[in-house]
Amino acid sequence: MGRENSLDLHEARLSASFVMTEKLHKFHDECIMPHLQVGAPSGAPLMKNAIQLLTDDHKKIKSLLEELANTSTRAVKKRAQLLDEVATMLKIHTTIEEEIFYPAFKQAGNKDDAKTYFEAMEEHRAAGELVLPDLMGTKPDSEQFSGRAKVLKELVVHHADEEEEGMFKRAKSIFDKAALDALGERMQARKAQMLGE
C-alpha cells in the first residue's frame, strides 16, 4: 500500500471517529426518541413494545447496510462513516436482544422456541464476531470491502426477516401485551445506558 493510500485510510478513520458522537446523537434521535410517545394520562412517556422497537431497529439497520453496500470504492470517507454507524447500531441491537429479549423468549417458550433462540444467537455470532470484524479490517477503497459489505447485508437482512416472520410472531402468542411492553421498556433503558444517557 502506498503512503498516499495509507494516509487516506488514516484520514478516513480519523474523520469517522470524530463524527461518532454525531452518529450516536443521530441514533438517539432516530432510534430512541421515536419510541417515546408523550401524552399518556399521567404525562409519562409510553414506550413501544419489544417487537415494535426491534422491528424499527431492523428497518434502520437494513437501510444503512443497503447504503453501505451501494457505495463505490472511491467513497472512502462515506464507507468509514457508514460502517461505524452500522457497527454501533448492531452492537446496541444485538446486546438488547441477547441480554433481554432472547432469554425471555427462551424461558417462556417450548423446545422449538429454544432451538430458535440458539439459531438466532449463532447468527449474531456469525455477523458480529466473523463478518463485521473482517469488514472493519478491510481497506474501504477495495473491492474486497464491497464484497464483505454485501455479505454482511445479506446475513443481517436474512436474520432480521427470519426473526420478524418467526420469532416475533411466536413471541406475540407467548407474551401478553403487558409482558411485551415491559420487555420494550427494559430494552429501551438498556439502549439509553449504552448510549451513556
Coordinates of C-alpha atoms in Angstrom, one line a residue:
M1 CA 0.0 0.0 0.0
G2 CA 1.4 3.4 -1.0
R3 CA 2.0 6.1 1.6
E4 CA -0.8 8.2 0.0
N5 CA -3.4 5.4 0.3
S6 CA -2.2 4.8 3.9
L7 CA -2.7 8.5 4.7
D8 CA -6.1 8.5 3.0
L9 CA -7.2 5.5 5.0
H10 CA -5.9 7.0 8.3
E11 CA -7.7 10.3 7.5
A12 CA -10.9 8.4 6.7
R13 CA -10.8 6.5 10.0
L14 CA -9.9 9.6 12.0
S15 CA -12.7 11.5 10.4
A16 CA -15.1 8.7 11.2
S17 CA -14.1 8.7 14.8
F18 CA -14.8 12.4 15.1
V19 CA -18.3 12.0 13.7
M20 CA -19.1 9.1 16.1
T21 CA -20.6 11.4 18.7
E22 CA -22.7 13.0 16.0
K23 CA -23.8 9.5 14.9
L24 CA -24.7 8.5 18.4
H25 CA -26.8 11.6 18.7
K26 CA -28.4 10.8 15.4
F27 CA -29.0 7.2 16.5
H28 CA -30.6 8.6 19.7
D29 CA -32.8 11.0 17.8
E30 CA -33.9 8.4 15.1
C31 CA -33.9 5.2 17.1
I32 CA -34.6 6.1 20.7
M33 CA -36.8 9.2 20.6
P34 CA -39.4 7.8 18.2
H35 CA -40.1 5.1 20.7
L36 CA -41.3 7.6 23.2
Q37 CA -44.8 8.9 22.9
V38 CA -45.6 11.8 25.1
G39 CA -49.2 12.4 26.1
A40 CA -50.0 9.5 28.4
P41 CA -52.7 10.3 31.0
S42 CA -50.1 10.5 33.7
G43 CA -47.9 12.7 31.5
A44 CA -45.2 9.9 31.5
P45 CA -43.9 8.7 28.1
L46 CA -45.1 5.4 26.8
M47 CA -42.5 3.2 25.1
K48 CA -43.1 0.9 22.2
N49 CA -43.3 -2.7 22.9
A50 CA -40.3 -5.1 22.4
I51 CA -41.4 -6.2 18.9
Q52 CA -42.0 -2.7 17.7
L53 CA -38.7 -1.5 19.0
L54 CA -36.7 -4.4 17.4
T55 CA -38.6 -4.1 14.1
D56 CA -37.8 -0.4 13.9
D57 CA -34.2 -1.1 14.6
H58 CA -34.2 -3.7 11.7
K59 CA -35.5 -1.1 9.3
K60 CA -32.8 1.4 10.2
I61 CA -30.0 -1.2 10.1
K62 CA -31.2 -2.6 6.8
S63 CA -31.3 0.9 5.3
L64 CA -27.7 1.7 6.4
L65 CA -26.5 -1.7 5.1
E66 CA -28.1 -1.1 1.8
E67 CA -26.5 2.4 1.6
L68 CA -23.1 0.9 2.6
A69 CA -23.3 -2.0 0.0
N70 CA -24.1 0.5 -2.7
T71 CA -21.1 2.8 -2.1
S72 CA -18.2 2.8 -4.6
T73 CA -14.5 2.2 -3.9
R74 CA -14.0 5.9 -4.2
A75 CA -16.3 6.7 -1.3
V76 CA -13.7 6.0 1.4
K77 CA -14.9 8.5 4.0
K78 CA -18.6 7.7 3.4
R79 CA -17.8 4.0 3.8
A80 CA -15.9 4.5 7.0
Q81 CA -18.8 6.7 8.5
L82 CA -21.5 4.2 7.5
L83 CA -19.5 1.3 8.8
D84 CA -19.0 3.0 12.2
E85 CA -22.8 3.7 12.3
V86 CA -23.7 0.1 11.3
A87 CA -21.3 -1.3 13.9
T88 CA -22.7 0.9 16.7
M89 CA -26.3 0.1 15.8
L90 CA -25.6 -3.7 15.5
K91 CA -23.8 -3.7 18.8
I92 CA -26.7 -2.0 20.7
H93 CA -29.4 -4.0 18.9
T94 CA -27.7 -7.4 19.4
T95 CA -27.0 -6.6 23.1
I96 CA -30.6 -5.8 23.9
E97 CA -31.8 -8.9 22.1
E98 CA -29.2 -11.2 23.7
E99 CA -29.5 -9.8 27.2
I100 CA -33.2 -9.2 27.4
F101 CA -35.5 -10.4 24.6
Y102 CA -33.9 -13.7 23.7
P103 CA -33.6 -15.1 27.3
A104 CA -37.3 -14.1 28.0
F105 CA -38.4 -15.7 24.7
K106 CA -36.5 -18.9 25.5
Q107 CA -37.8 -19.1 29.1
A108 CA -41.4 -18.5 28.1
G109 CA -41.3 -20.8 25.1
N110 CA -41.1 -24.5 24.4
K111 CA -38.3 -26.8 22.9
D112 CA -38.8 -25.4 19.4
D113 CA -38.5 -21.9 20.7
A114 CA -35.3 -22.9 22.5
K115 CA -34.0 -24.1 19.1
T116 CA -34.9 -20.7 17.5
Y117 CA -33.1 -19.0 20.4
F118 CA -29.9 -20.9 19.7
E119 CA -30.1 -20.3 16.0
A120 CA -30.5 -16.6 16.5
M121 CA -27.6 -16.5 18.8
E122 CA -25.4 -18.2 16.3
E123 CA -26.5 -15.8 13.5
H124 CA -25.5 -12.9 15.8
R125 CA -22.1 -14.6 16.4
A126 CA -21.5 -15.1 12.7
A127 CA -22.3 -11.4 11.9
G128 CA -20.7 -9.8 15.0
E129 CA -17.6 -12.0 15.5
L130 CA -16.8 -13.0 12.0
V131 CA -18.2 -10.9 9.1
L132 CA -18.3 -7.5 10.8
P133 CA -14.7 -7.6 12.2
D134 CA -13.4 -8.8 8.8
L135 CA -15.2 -5.9 7.1
M136 CA -13.9 -3.4 9.7
G137 CA -10.3 -4.6 9.0
T138 CA -10.7 -4.2 5.2
K139 CA -9.5 -1.2 3.3
P140 CA -12.6 0.9 2.4
D141 CA -11.2 1.6 -1.1
S142 CA -11.1 -2.1 -2.1
E143 CA -13.4 -4.3 -4.0
Q144 CA -13.0 -6.8 -1.1
F145 CA -14.8 -4.2 1.1
S146 CA -17.6 -4.1 -1.4
G147 CA -18.0 -7.9 -1.3
R148 CA -17.8 -8.1 2.5
A149 CA -20.3 -5.3 2.9
K150 CA -22.7 -7.2 0.7
V151 CA -22.2 -10.4 2.7
L152 CA -22.9 -8.6 5.9
K153 CA -26.0 -7.0 4.5
E154 CA -27.3 -10.4 3.2
L155 CA -26.6 -12.1 6.5
V156 CA -28.3 -9.3 8.6
V157 CA -31.3 -9.0 6.3
H158 CA -31.9 -12.8 6.3
H159 CA -31.6 -12.8 10.1
A160 CA -33.9 -9.9 10.6
D161 CA -36.5 -11.3 8.2
E162 CA -36.4 -14.6 9.9
E163 CA -36.9 -13.0 13.3
E164 CA -39.8 -11.0 12.1
E165 CA -41.5 -13.9 10.4
G166 CA -40.8 -16.5 13.0
M167 CA -39.6 -15.4 16.4
F168 CA -41.6 -12.2 16.7
K169 CA -44.8 -13.8 15.5
R170 CA -44.3 -16.6 18.0
A171 CA -43.5 -14.0 20.8
K172 CA -46.9 -12.4 20.2
S173 CA -48.5 -15.7 21.1
I174 CA -46.4 -16.5 24.2
F175 CA -46.3 -13.0 25.7
D176 CA -49.2 -10.8 26.6
K177 CA -49.3 -7.1 25.9
A178 CA -48.0 -6.2 29.4
A179 CA -45.1 -8.5 29.0
L180 CA -44.1 -7.1 25.6
D181 CA -44.5 -3.6 26.9
A182 CA -42.3 -4.4 29.9
L183 CA -39.6 -6.0 27.7
G184 CA -39.7 -3.0 25.5
E185 CA -39.2 -0.7 28.5
R186 CA -36.2 -2.7 29.7
M187 CA -34.7 -2.8 26.3
Q188 CA -35.1 0.9 25.8
A189 CA -33.5 1.6 29.2
R190 CA -30.5 -0.7 28.2
K191 CA -30.1 1.2 24.9
A192 CA -30.0 4.5 26.8
Q193 CA -27.4 3.1 29.2
M194 CA -25.2 2.0 26.3
L195 CA -25.5 5.5 24.7
G196 CA -24.4 7.0 28.0
E197 CA -27.5 8.8 28.8

